[in-house]
Tab-separated table of C-alpha atoms and ligand atoms in Angstrom:
chain	number	residue	atom	x	y	z
A	1	MET	CA	-33.529	195.199	224.297
A	2	ASN	CA	-31.238	192.754	223.536
A	3	THR	CA	-29.846	189.887	226.087
A	4	VAL	CA	-26.615	188.009	224.908
A	5	ALA	CA	-25.355	185.209	227.168
A	6	VAL	CA	-21.541	184.268	227.278
A	7	LEU	CA	-21.305	181.132	228.302
A	8	GLY	CA	-18.068	180.470	230.249
A	9	GLY	CA	-15.962	182.921	231.652
A	10	GLY	CA	-12.583	182.153	230.634
A	11	PHE	CA	-10.408	183.635	227.921
A	12	GLY	CA	-12.888	183.599	225.132
A	13	GLY	CA	-15.917	184.301	227.816
A	14	VAL	CA	-14.378	187.523	229.107
A	15	ALA	CA	-13.098	188.801	226.110
A	16	ALA	CA	-16.279	188.288	224.097
A	17	ALA	CA	-17.911	189.783	227.294
A	18	ILE	CA	-16.246	192.811	227.025
A	19	GLU	CA	-16.461	193.358	223.561
A	20	LEU	CA	-20.275	192.868	223.712
A	21	ARG	CA	-20.411	195.316	226.509
A	22	GLU	CA	-18.315	198.165	224.465
A	23	HIS	CA	-20.620	197.337	221.410
A	24	LEU	CA	-24.021	196.883	222.315
A	25	ALA	CA	-26.543	199.728	223.042
A	26	ASP	CA	-26.606	201.138	226.807
A	27	ASP	CA	-30.287	199.011	227.326
A	28	GLY	CA	-28.714	195.761	225.837
A	29	GLU	CA	-27.706	192.820	228.286
A	30	VAL	CA	-25.043	191.011	228.541
A	31	VAL	CA	-24.889	188.079	231.098
A	32	LEU	CA	-21.938	185.949	231.597
A	33	ILE	CA	-22.393	182.615	233.388
A	34	ASP	CA	-19.232	180.270	234.694
A	35	ARG	CA	-19.020	178.041	237.479
A	36	ARG	CA	-16.142	179.657	238.705
A	37	ASP	CA	-15.851	182.692	240.372
A	38	HIS	CA	-12.402	184.043	239.241
A	39	PHE	CA	-10.103	183.930	236.148
A	40	ALA	CA	-6.126	183.529	235.759
A	41	MET	CA	-4.154	182.754	232.609
A	42	GLY	CA	-3.283	179.546	232.139
A	43	PHE	CA	0.659	180.150	231.952
A	44	ALA	CA	0.412	181.695	235.729
A	45	LYS	CA	0.094	178.054	236.639
A	46	LEU	CA	3.714	177.283	235.228
A	47	TRP	CA	4.824	180.696	236.967
A	48	ASP	CA	3.685	179.344	240.201
A	49	LEU	CA	5.351	175.964	239.460
A	50	ALA	CA	8.714	177.623	238.711
A	51	GLY	CA	8.544	180.004	241.954
A	52	ILE	CA	8.422	182.905	239.700
A	53	ARG	CA	5.313	184.006	240.990
A	54	PRO	CA	2.528	182.604	243.348
A	55	ILE	CA	-0.774	182.050	241.060
A	56	ALA	CA	-2.947	184.174	243.184
A	57	GLU	CA	-1.095	187.111	241.891
A	58	GLY	CA	-2.489	186.900	238.561
A	59	THR	CA	-5.916	185.835	239.679
A	60	ARG	CA	-8.968	188.216	239.258
A	61	SER	CA	-12.495	188.012	240.467
A	62	LEU	CA	-15.095	187.671	237.651
A	63	ARG	CA	-17.233	189.871	239.913
A	64	ASN	CA	-14.865	192.575	238.710
A	65	LEU	CA	-17.046	192.800	235.426
A	66	GLU	CA	-20.013	193.861	237.008
A	67	ARG	CA	-18.430	197.529	237.290
A	68	LYS	CA	-18.256	197.347	233.647
A	69	GLY	CA	-22.344	196.648	233.449
A	70	ILE	CA	-21.563	192.723	232.723
A	71	ASP	CA	-24.303	190.847	234.577
A	72	VAL	CA	-22.102	187.989	236.159
A	73	ARG	CA	-23.731	184.885	237.179
A	74	GLN	CA	-22.002	182.365	238.992
A	75	ALA	CA	-23.668	178.879	238.452
A	76	GLU	CA	-23.447	175.743	236.651
A	77	ILE	CA	-25.005	175.442	233.010
A	78	THR	CA	-26.669	172.444	232.696
A	79	GLY	CA	-28.860	172.887	229.599
A	80	ILE	CA	-28.659	174.812	226.292
A	81	ASP	CA	-31.512	175.080	223.795
A	82	VAL	CA	-30.046	176.519	220.859
A	83	ALA	CA	-33.330	177.426	218.705
A	84	SER	CA	-34.922	179.436	221.857
A	85	HIS	CA	-31.471	180.839	223.123
A	86	ARG	CA	-32.356	179.690	226.640
A	87	VAL	CA	-29.603	178.351	228.860
A	88	GLN	CA	-30.547	176.287	231.969
A	89	THR	CA	-28.128	176.810	235.151
A	90	SER	CA	-28.152	175.840	238.579
A	91	ALA	CA	-29.326	179.188	239.283
A	92	GLY	CA	-32.402	179.149	236.953
A	93	ALA	CA	-33.046	179.561	233.505
A	94	VAL	CA	-31.436	182.644	231.218
A	95	ASP	CA	-33.556	183.639	227.931
A	96	ALA	CA	-31.385	185.173	225.700
A	97	ASP	CA	-31.172	186.464	222.174
A	98	ALA	CA	-27.880	185.494	221.036
A	99	LEU	CA	-25.348	183.249	222.540
A	100	VAL	CA	-21.575	183.131	222.559
A	101	ILE	CA	-20.203	179.532	223.618
A	102	ALA	CA	-16.815	179.612	225.379
A	103	LEU	CA	-16.692	176.720	227.786
A	104	GLY	CA	-13.466	175.683	227.170
A	105	ALA	CA	-12.448	171.646	227.407
A	106	PRO	CA	-12.123	170.131	230.233
A	107	PRO	CA	-9.354	167.071	230.795
A	108	ALA	CA	-10.223	163.618	229.601
A	109	ALA	CA	-11.756	161.824	232.205
A	110	GLN	CA	-9.822	158.713	231.484
A	111	HIS	CA	-6.400	160.594	231.705
A	112	ARG	CA	-7.387	161.899	235.093
A	113	GLU	CA	-7.823	158.455	236.295
A	114	LEU	CA	-4.214	157.566	235.090
A	115	LEU	CA	-3.081	160.591	237.067
A	116	THR	CA	-4.452	159.288	240.157
A	117	ALA	CA	-1.487	157.027	240.464
A	118	PRO	CA	0.802	157.297	243.302
A	119	GLY	CA	3.599	159.943	242.339
A	120	ALA	CA	1.575	161.205	239.570
A	121	HIS	CA	0.013	164.616	239.022
A	122	ASP	CA	-1.960	166.351	236.446
A	123	LEU	CA	0.080	169.320	235.308
A	124	TYR	CA	-2.562	171.456	234.165
A	125	ASP	CA	-4.602	171.297	237.692
A	126	PRO	CA	-4.023	174.314	239.712
A	127	ALA	CA	-5.335	172.271	242.446
A	128	ALA	CA	-2.302	169.851	242.115
A	129	LEU	CA	0.405	172.554	242.371
A	130	PRO	CA	0.892	172.423	246.297
A	131	ALA	CA	1.824	168.473	245.787
A	132	MET	CA	3.524	168.866	242.445
A	133	ARG	CA	6.056	171.362	244.220
A	134	ASP	CA	6.462	169.059	247.234
A	135	ASP	CA	7.430	166.183	245.207
A	136	LEU	CA	10.091	168.405	243.214
A	137	ALA	CA	11.316	169.741	246.454
A	138	SER	CA	12.222	166.433	247.863
A	139	ILE	CA	13.092	164.309	245.080
A	140	THR	CA	16.862	163.472	245.349
A	141	SER	CA	17.060	160.551	242.765
A	142	GLY	CA	15.289	158.261	240.070
A	143	ARG	CA	13.495	159.885	237.010
A	144	VAL	CA	10.774	162.707	236.274
A	145	VAL	CA	8.511	161.906	233.490
A	146	VAL	CA	6.527	164.735	231.863
A	147	SER	CA	3.853	162.959	229.522
A	148	ILE	CA	1.419	164.401	226.842
A	149	LEU	CA	-1.093	161.849	227.332
A	150	GLY	CA	-3.417	162.721	224.104
A	151	GLY	CA	-4.549	165.430	221.913
A	152	PRO	CA	-5.915	167.852	221.494
A	153	PHE	CA	-4.183	169.311	224.457
A	154	LYS	CA	-3.816	173.222	225.664
A	155	CYS	CA	-1.066	175.126	225.267
A	156	PRO	CA	1.360	172.885	222.877
A	157	PRO	CA	4.668	174.575	224.271
A	158	ALA	CA	3.547	174.072	227.959
A	159	PRO	CA	4.677	170.434	228.464
A	160	TYR	CA	8.307	171.387	227.423
A	161	GLU	CA	8.468	174.604	229.357
A	162	ALA	CA	7.550	172.482	232.249
A	163	ALA	CA	10.307	170.061	231.524
A	164	LEU	CA	12.798	172.830	231.443
A	165	ILE	CA	11.216	174.332	234.843
A	166	VAL	CA	11.685	170.671	236.691
A	167	ASP	CA	15.383	170.663	235.104
A	168	ALA	CA	15.749	174.291	237.041
A	169	LEU	CA	14.281	173.411	240.105
A	170	LEU	CA	16.476	170.019	240.517
A	171	ARG	CA	19.516	172.217	239.293
A	172	ASP	CA	18.691	174.765	242.166
A	173	ARG	CA	18.993	171.694	244.580
A	174	TRP	CA	22.126	170.335	243.090
A	175	VAL	CA	20.366	166.749	242.571
A	176	ARG	CA	20.128	166.988	238.943
A	177	ASP	CA	22.773	164.616	237.995
A	178	ASP	CA	20.631	162.063	240.063
A	179	VAL	CA	17.278	162.832	238.707
A	180	GLU	CA	16.833	161.820	234.960
A	181	VAL	CA	14.512	164.102	233.055
A	182	VAL	CA	12.312	162.459	230.367
A	183	VAL	CA	9.313	164.358	228.337
A	184	THR	CA	6.962	162.397	226.011
A	185	THR	CA	4.611	163.087	223.140
A	186	PRO	CA	2.486	161.205	220.979
A	187	GLN	CA	3.246	163.398	217.926
A	188	PRO	CA	6.093	162.843	215.665
A	189	MET	CA	7.985	165.951	216.730
A	190	ALA	CA	7.620	168.508	219.471
A	191	LEU	CA	5.501	171.048	217.947
A	192	PRO	CA	3.737	169.959	214.912
A	193	VAL	CA	1.858	173.139	214.603
A	194	ALA	CA	4.680	175.440	214.633
A	195	GLY	CA	6.609	173.154	212.286
A	196	VAL	CA	10.163	171.382	211.787
A	197	ASP	CA	12.037	174.473	212.763
A	198	ALA	CA	10.169	175.311	215.961
A	199	SER	CA	10.166	171.546	216.583
A	200	GLN	CA	13.916	171.611	215.984
A	201	TYR	CA	14.289	174.796	218.571
A	202	VAL	CA	12.132	172.957	221.196
A	203	ALA	CA	14.311	169.763	220.859
A	204	GLU	CA	17.544	171.556	221.052
A	205	HIS	CA	16.783	173.499	224.036
A	206	LEU	CA	15.640	170.169	225.943
A	207	ASP	CA	18.944	168.397	224.541
A	208	GLY	CA	21.080	171.349	225.852
A	209	HIS	CA	19.479	170.780	229.441
A	210	GLY	CA	19.968	167.083	229.343
A	211	VAL	CA	16.297	166.596	228.858
A	212	GLU	CA	15.332	163.463	226.968
A	213	LEU	CA	12.725	163.900	224.323
A	214	ARG	CA	10.681	160.529	223.086
A	215	PRO	CA	8.541	161.407	220.240
A	216	GLN	CA	5.523	159.011	218.996
A	217	ALA	CA	5.327	157.825	222.388
A	218	ARG	CA	1.437	157.194	223.052
A	219	VAL	CA	0.820	155.974	226.434
A	220	VAL	CA	-1.795	153.820	226.770
A	221	ASP	CA	-1.916	153.141	230.614
A	222	VAL	CA	0.104	154.225	233.739
A	223	ASP	CA	0.873	151.241	236.016
A	224	ALA	CA	0.348	152.646	239.640
A	225	ALA	CA	1.811	149.430	241.219
A	226	SER	CA	5.317	149.559	239.465
A	227	ARG	CA	5.022	153.417	238.846
A	228	ARG	CA	5.571	152.550	235.224
A	229	VAL	CA	4.179	154.584	232.324
A	230	VAL	CA	3.074	152.311	229.661
A	231	PHE	CA	3.409	153.020	225.833
A	232	ALA	CA	1.549	151.644	222.578
A	233	ASP	CA	3.312	149.576	220.003
A	234	ASP	CA	5.473	147.766	222.528
A	235	ALA	CA	7.616	150.736	223.116
A	236	PRO	CA	9.656	150.280	226.316
A	237	GLU	CA	7.765	151.318	229.496
A	238	LEU	CA	9.304	154.119	231.495
A	239	GLY	CA	9.535	153.989	235.159
A	240	TYR	CA	8.942	157.189	237.045
A	241	ASP	CA	9.405	158.586	240.279
A	242	LEU	CA	7.444	161.528	239.307
A	243	LEU	CA	5.061	161.629	236.645
A	244	LEU	CA	3.661	164.865	235.443
A	245	GLY	CA	0.844	164.308	233.103
A	246	VAL	CA	-0.811	166.348	230.238
A	247	PRO	CA	-4.435	165.247	229.574
A	248	ALA	CA	-6.110	165.626	226.521
A	249	ASP	CA	-9.046	168.393	226.227
A	250	THR	CA	-12.525	167.137	225.713
A	251	LEU	CA	-15.755	168.559	224.707
A	252	PRO	CA	-18.000	169.585	227.791
A	253	GLN	CA	-20.678	167.121	228.151
A	254	VAL	CA	-23.455	169.879	228.149
A	255	LEU	CA	-22.555	171.171	224.474
A	256	ALA	CA	-22.768	167.551	223.292
A	257	ASP	CA	-25.942	167.310	224.903
A	258	ALA	CA	-26.980	170.160	223.301
A	259	GLY	CA	-26.254	168.784	219.741
A	260	LEU	CA	-23.716	170.751	219.167
A	261	ALA	CA	-20.842	168.724	218.183
A	262	GLY	CA	-20.036	168.391	214.574
A	263	PRO	CA	-18.738	165.273	212.869
A	264	SER	CA	-15.233	165.642	214.543
A	265	GLY	CA	-17.052	165.420	217.940
A	266	TRP	CA	-16.260	169.080	218.630
A	267	LEU	CA	-17.911	172.533	217.831
A	268	GLU	CA	-17.179	173.646	214.060
A	269	PRO	CA	-17.851	177.164	213.611
A	270	ASP	CA	-17.084	178.945	210.736
A	271	PRO	CA	-13.067	179.410	211.036
A	272	HIS	CA	-13.620	183.036	209.819
A	273	THR	CA	-16.970	184.611	211.560
A	274	LEU	CA	-16.904	182.067	214.401
A	275	ARG	CA	-20.626	181.396	213.598
A	276	LEU	CA	-22.349	177.962	214.290
A	277	PRO	CA	-25.162	176.820	211.948
A	278	GLY	CA	-28.209	178.536	213.655
A	279	GLU	CA	-29.180	182.058	214.446
A	280	ARG	CA	-27.155	183.977	216.649
A	281	LEU	CA	-24.663	181.581	218.036
A	282	VAL	CA	-20.876	181.664	218.096
A	283	ALA	CA	-18.257	179.363	219.817
A	284	VAL	CA	-14.630	180.413	220.311
A	285	GLY	CA	-11.557	179.041	221.973
A	286	ASP	CA	-11.008	175.339	223.304
A	287	CYS	CA	-14.164	173.882	222.805
A	288	THR	CA	-14.259	174.145	219.094
A	289	ARG	CA	-11.958	172.519	216.352
A	290	ILE	CA	-10.645	174.696	213.655
A	291	PRO	CA	-9.009	172.260	211.049
A	292	THR	CA	-5.753	174.130	209.652
A	293	ALA	CA	-3.585	172.513	206.509
A	294	THR	CA	-1.238	170.410	208.850
A	295	ALA	CA	-3.696	170.136	211.997
A	296	GLN	CA	-5.927	172.341	213.814
A	297	LEU	CA	-5.635	175.591	215.639
A	298	PRO	CA	-4.048	175.406	218.930
A	299	HIS	CA	-6.224	175.358	221.738
A	300	ALA	CA	-4.528	178.453	223.401
A	301	GLY	CA	-5.843	181.606	224.929
A	302	VAL	CA	-4.662	184.065	222.550
A	303	PHE	CA	-6.613	182.632	220.049
A	304	ALA	CA	-9.695	182.195	222.193
A	305	ALA	CA	-9.564	185.845	222.852
A	306	ALA	CA	-9.068	186.957	219.565
A	307	GLN	CA	-11.655	184.775	218.274
A	308	ALA	CA	-14.086	186.047	220.882
A	309	ARG	CA	-13.461	189.619	219.565
A	310	VAL	CA	-14.588	188.544	216.114
A	311	ALA	CA	-17.173	186.531	217.234
A	312	ALA	CA	-18.862	189.125	219.625
A	313	SER	CA	-18.812	191.494	216.732
A	314	ASN	CA	-20.475	189.558	214.630
A	315	ILE	CA	-23.279	188.880	217.291
A	316	VAL	CA	-23.434	192.853	217.483
A	317	ALA	CA	-24.037	192.996	213.841
A	318	ASP	CA	-26.855	190.343	213.663
A	319	LEU	CA	-28.453	192.203	216.721
A	320	VAL	CA	-28.135	195.947	215.559
A	321	GLY	CA	-26.604	195.609	211.876
A	322	GLY	CA	-23.080	196.336	210.543
A	323	ALA	CA	-20.525	194.222	208.790
A	324	ASP	CA	-19.513	190.994	209.844
A	325	GLN	CA	-16.110	190.718	211.155
A	326	ARG	CA	-13.427	187.995	209.857
A	327	PHE	CA	-10.838	186.130	212.346
A	328	ASP	CA	-7.831	185.728	209.734
A	329	GLY	CA	-5.883	182.868	211.150
A	330	HIS	CA	-3.090	184.990	212.451
A	331	GLY	CA	-1.880	184.441	216.329
A	332	TYR	CA	1.121	183.575	218.212
A	333	CYS	CA	2.435	181.598	221.202
A	334	PHE	CA	5.050	182.439	223.741
A	335	LEU	CA	7.589	179.452	224.426
A	336	GLU	CA	9.070	180.359	227.828
A	337	LEU	CA	12.809	179.103	228.636
A	338	PRO	CA	14.650	179.444	232.037
A	339	GLY	CA	16.124	182.576	233.058
A	340	GLU	CA	13.163	184.462	232.085
A	341	GLN	CA	13.352	183.985	228.370
A	342	VAL	CA	10.675	183.651	226.020
A	343	ALA	CA	10.728	182.818	222.306
A	344	PHE	CA	7.818	183.920	220.079
A	345	VAL	CA	6.107	181.733	217.737
A	346	GLU	CA	4.035	183.788	215.417
A	347	GLY	CA	2.170	183.846	211.942
A	348	ASP	CA	-0.858	182.704	209.776
A	349	PHE	CA	-2.138	179.427	211.345
A	350	TYR	CA	-4.586	179.373	208.386
A	351	ALA	CA	-2.058	179.586	205.801
A	352	ASP	CA	-1.199	176.238	203.720
A	353	PRO	CA	1.117	175.543	204.544
A	354	PRO	CA	1.102	177.577	207.863
A	355	ASN	CA	3.300	180.464	207.891
A	356	VAL	CA	4.528	180.376	211.095
A	357	SER	CA	8.076	181.490	212.432
A	358	LEU	CA	9.820	181.345	215.497
A	359	THR	CA	11.998	184.335	217.152
A	360	PRO	CA	14.735	182.915	219.209
A	361	ALA	CA	14.422	183.758	222.985
A	362	ASP	CA	15.531	186.583	224.701
A	363	HIS	CA	14.376	188.764	227.761
A	364	GLU	CA	12.334	191.421	225.758
A	365	GLN	CA	9.840	188.648	224.890
A	366	PHE	CA	9.533	187.499	228.209
A	367	ARG	CA	8.699	191.274	229.138
A	368	ARG	CA	6.019	191.391	226.257
A	369	LYS	CA	4.578	188.236	227.874
A	370	GLN	CA	4.370	189.642	231.187
A	371	ALA	CA	2.728	192.854	229.056
A	372	TYR	CA	0.281	190.561	227.759
A	373	GLU	CA	-1.074	189.150	231.066
A	374	ARG	CA	-0.755	192.643	232.782
A	375	ASP	CA	-2.627	194.612	229.852
A	376	HIS	CA	-5.365	192.176	229.768
A	377	LEU	CA	-6.135	191.912	233.106
A	378	ALA	CA	-6.093	195.595	233.490
A	379	VAL	CA	-8.698	196.006	230.775
A	380	TRP	CA	-10.650	193.227	231.693
A	381	PHE	CA	-10.843	193.688	235.331
A	382	ASP	CA	-9.877	197.065	236.506
B	1	FAD	C1	-0.274	175.412	232.195
B	1	FAD	C2	-0.817	175.879	231.040
B	1	FAD	C3	-0.204	177.164	230.183
B	1	FAD	C4	-0.742	177.677	229.220
B	1	FAD	N1	-0.131	178.816	228.359
B	1	FAD	C5	-0.798	179.597	227.650
B	1	FAD	C6	0.106	180.477	226.853
B	1	FAD	O1	1.201	180.678	227.074
B	1	FAD	N2	-0.564	181.166	226.163
B	1	FAD	C7	-1.918	181.098	225.619
B	1	FAD	O2	-2.312	181.662	224.516
B	1	FAD	N3	-2.676	179.857	226.251
B	1	FAD	C8	-1.999	179.116	227.197
B	1	FAD	N4	-2.515	177.957	227.701
B	1	FAD	C9	-3.990	177.801	227.171
B	1	FAD	C10	-5.207	178.694	227.704
B	1	FAD	O3	-5.511	178.628	229.129
B	1	FAD	C11	-6.461	177.786	227.164
B	1	FAD	O4	-6.291	177.548	225.863
B	1	FAD	C12	-7.630	178.894	227.311
B	1	FAD	O5	-8.118	179.069	228.644
B	1	FAD	C13	-8.730	178.914	226.572
B	1	FAD	O6	-10.245	179.745	226.898
B	1	FAD	P1	-11.490	179.290	226.636
B	1	FAD	O7	-12.198	180.747	226.786
B	1	FAD	O8	-11.741	178.549	225.650
B	1	FAD	O9	-11.812	178.373	228.041
B	1	FAD	P2	-11.306	178.240	229.700
B	1	FAD	O10	-10.514	179.468	229.633
B	1	FAD	O11	-10.539	177.188	230.097
B	1	FAD	O12	-12.711	178.990	229.754
B	1	FAD	C14	-13.682	178.132	230.022
B	1	FAD	C15	-14.867	178.661	231.208
B	1	FAD	O13	-16.046	177.795	231.037
B	1	FAD	C16	-16.469	177.116	232.422
B	1	FAD	N5	-17.573	176.372	232.251
B	1	FAD	C17	-17.118	175.247	231.519
B	1	FAD	N6	-18.259	174.344	231.629
B	1	FAD	C18	-19.074	174.877	232.231
B	1	FAD	C19	-20.190	174.818	232.834
B	1	FAD	N7	-21.029	173.883	232.772
B	1	FAD	N8	-20.869	175.632	233.500
B	1	FAD	C20	-20.434	176.569	234.176
B	1	FAD	N9	-19.141	176.932	233.805
B	1	FAD	C21	-18.498	176.194	232.762
B	1	FAD	C22	-15.161	177.273	232.848
B	1	FAD	O14	-15.355	176.963	234.533
B	1	FAD	C23	-14.084	178.219	232.363
B	1	FAD	O15	-14.256	179.425	233.178
B	1	FAD	C24	-2.058	177.570	228.916
B	1	FAD	C25	-2.894	176.391	229.475
B	1	FAD	C26	-2.364	175.726	230.688
B	1	FAD	C27	-3.234	174.725	231.191
């Protein structure tokens, strides 16, 4: 009997566990381990912030996976021995024949620290949502700053979506004329991963809503006493009344401790097979760095899930035979604009240069985004 341990129950882990359960023989075991007991898609946070829908409505219990024959363990993963496929957890050891690593990427500790300043929040932290909503409901003048603090970070369009949500919330309260909205990025343009045209599209939409975009603005500090964002290269500081920061992603410590990081400091699986050096070992999603011609594959759930299906198939091939599957770098991102409109950024991210195009926003694509969530939650958890 084969046992596959899936480390992490986010986008990549859940998609991998479902694929494994379907294709491993009935006597094969799939064990999914996560410290959390639930799953929700990243964009559900911004729908909550925008008042479109509470995050709870898009949240599912990982326990539902047990109905499909997946053994779910809620525990902290504290150690991984890749040679023996033994995983140490706070609830005991799990001995497996193969490992799927999908542990995501926690926010950089130094950025979390900066965001403890008064008036500052981690835009990506669901626990910060109530306070962010309260602050946005009470601000009447001053400046809201949305700052990308470093990279890589999750879902490259999300900070711009957030700036436009802030704009809409302030307009709803008739205070927009008295509150400036600024979004800063250390990158040279809004969405380098999607190319110049998509970046221009974002910039135009921000401009059309009176949101200032400051590219090449690398945050080095947040001065808590004066409520100012401090930038590198002597760029002018930016005072804020409300700061919504996007922390950089980092590699989970347990993966570094297991000796799994490559020269980039990230897991570096084969871009097509998602295999890591070693036997019956694959890695997917935000804990990986997959170089592309211009940068790296975005940290996004759509990619994590697509990689996971391929990676899980390849583990099945290792265990019971069959041909390798290949991830071709094709994927997409939803870029949500106010008024339930979504632009669609899609293409071959592995092409040189990436062959990615943008379909301008419309409501039909918003419905496609809704369907993406609804269909995946149904297949995974119902
Ligand atoms: C605001 C926002 C909007 C987004 N919008 C989109 C979007 O529109 N489209 C899109 O494709 N992506 C979007 N994303 C990005 C997406 O959520 C992530 O890229 C995706 O979740 C990555 O999947 P993953 O499986 O690699 O990691 P995760 O989904 O983060 O899962 C990792 C799991 O591992 C668990 N874990 C980590 N370490 C341990 C440990 N030591 N022990 C036990 N468990 C552990 C965690 O609890 C977690 O459940 C968005 C993200 C945010 C924050």
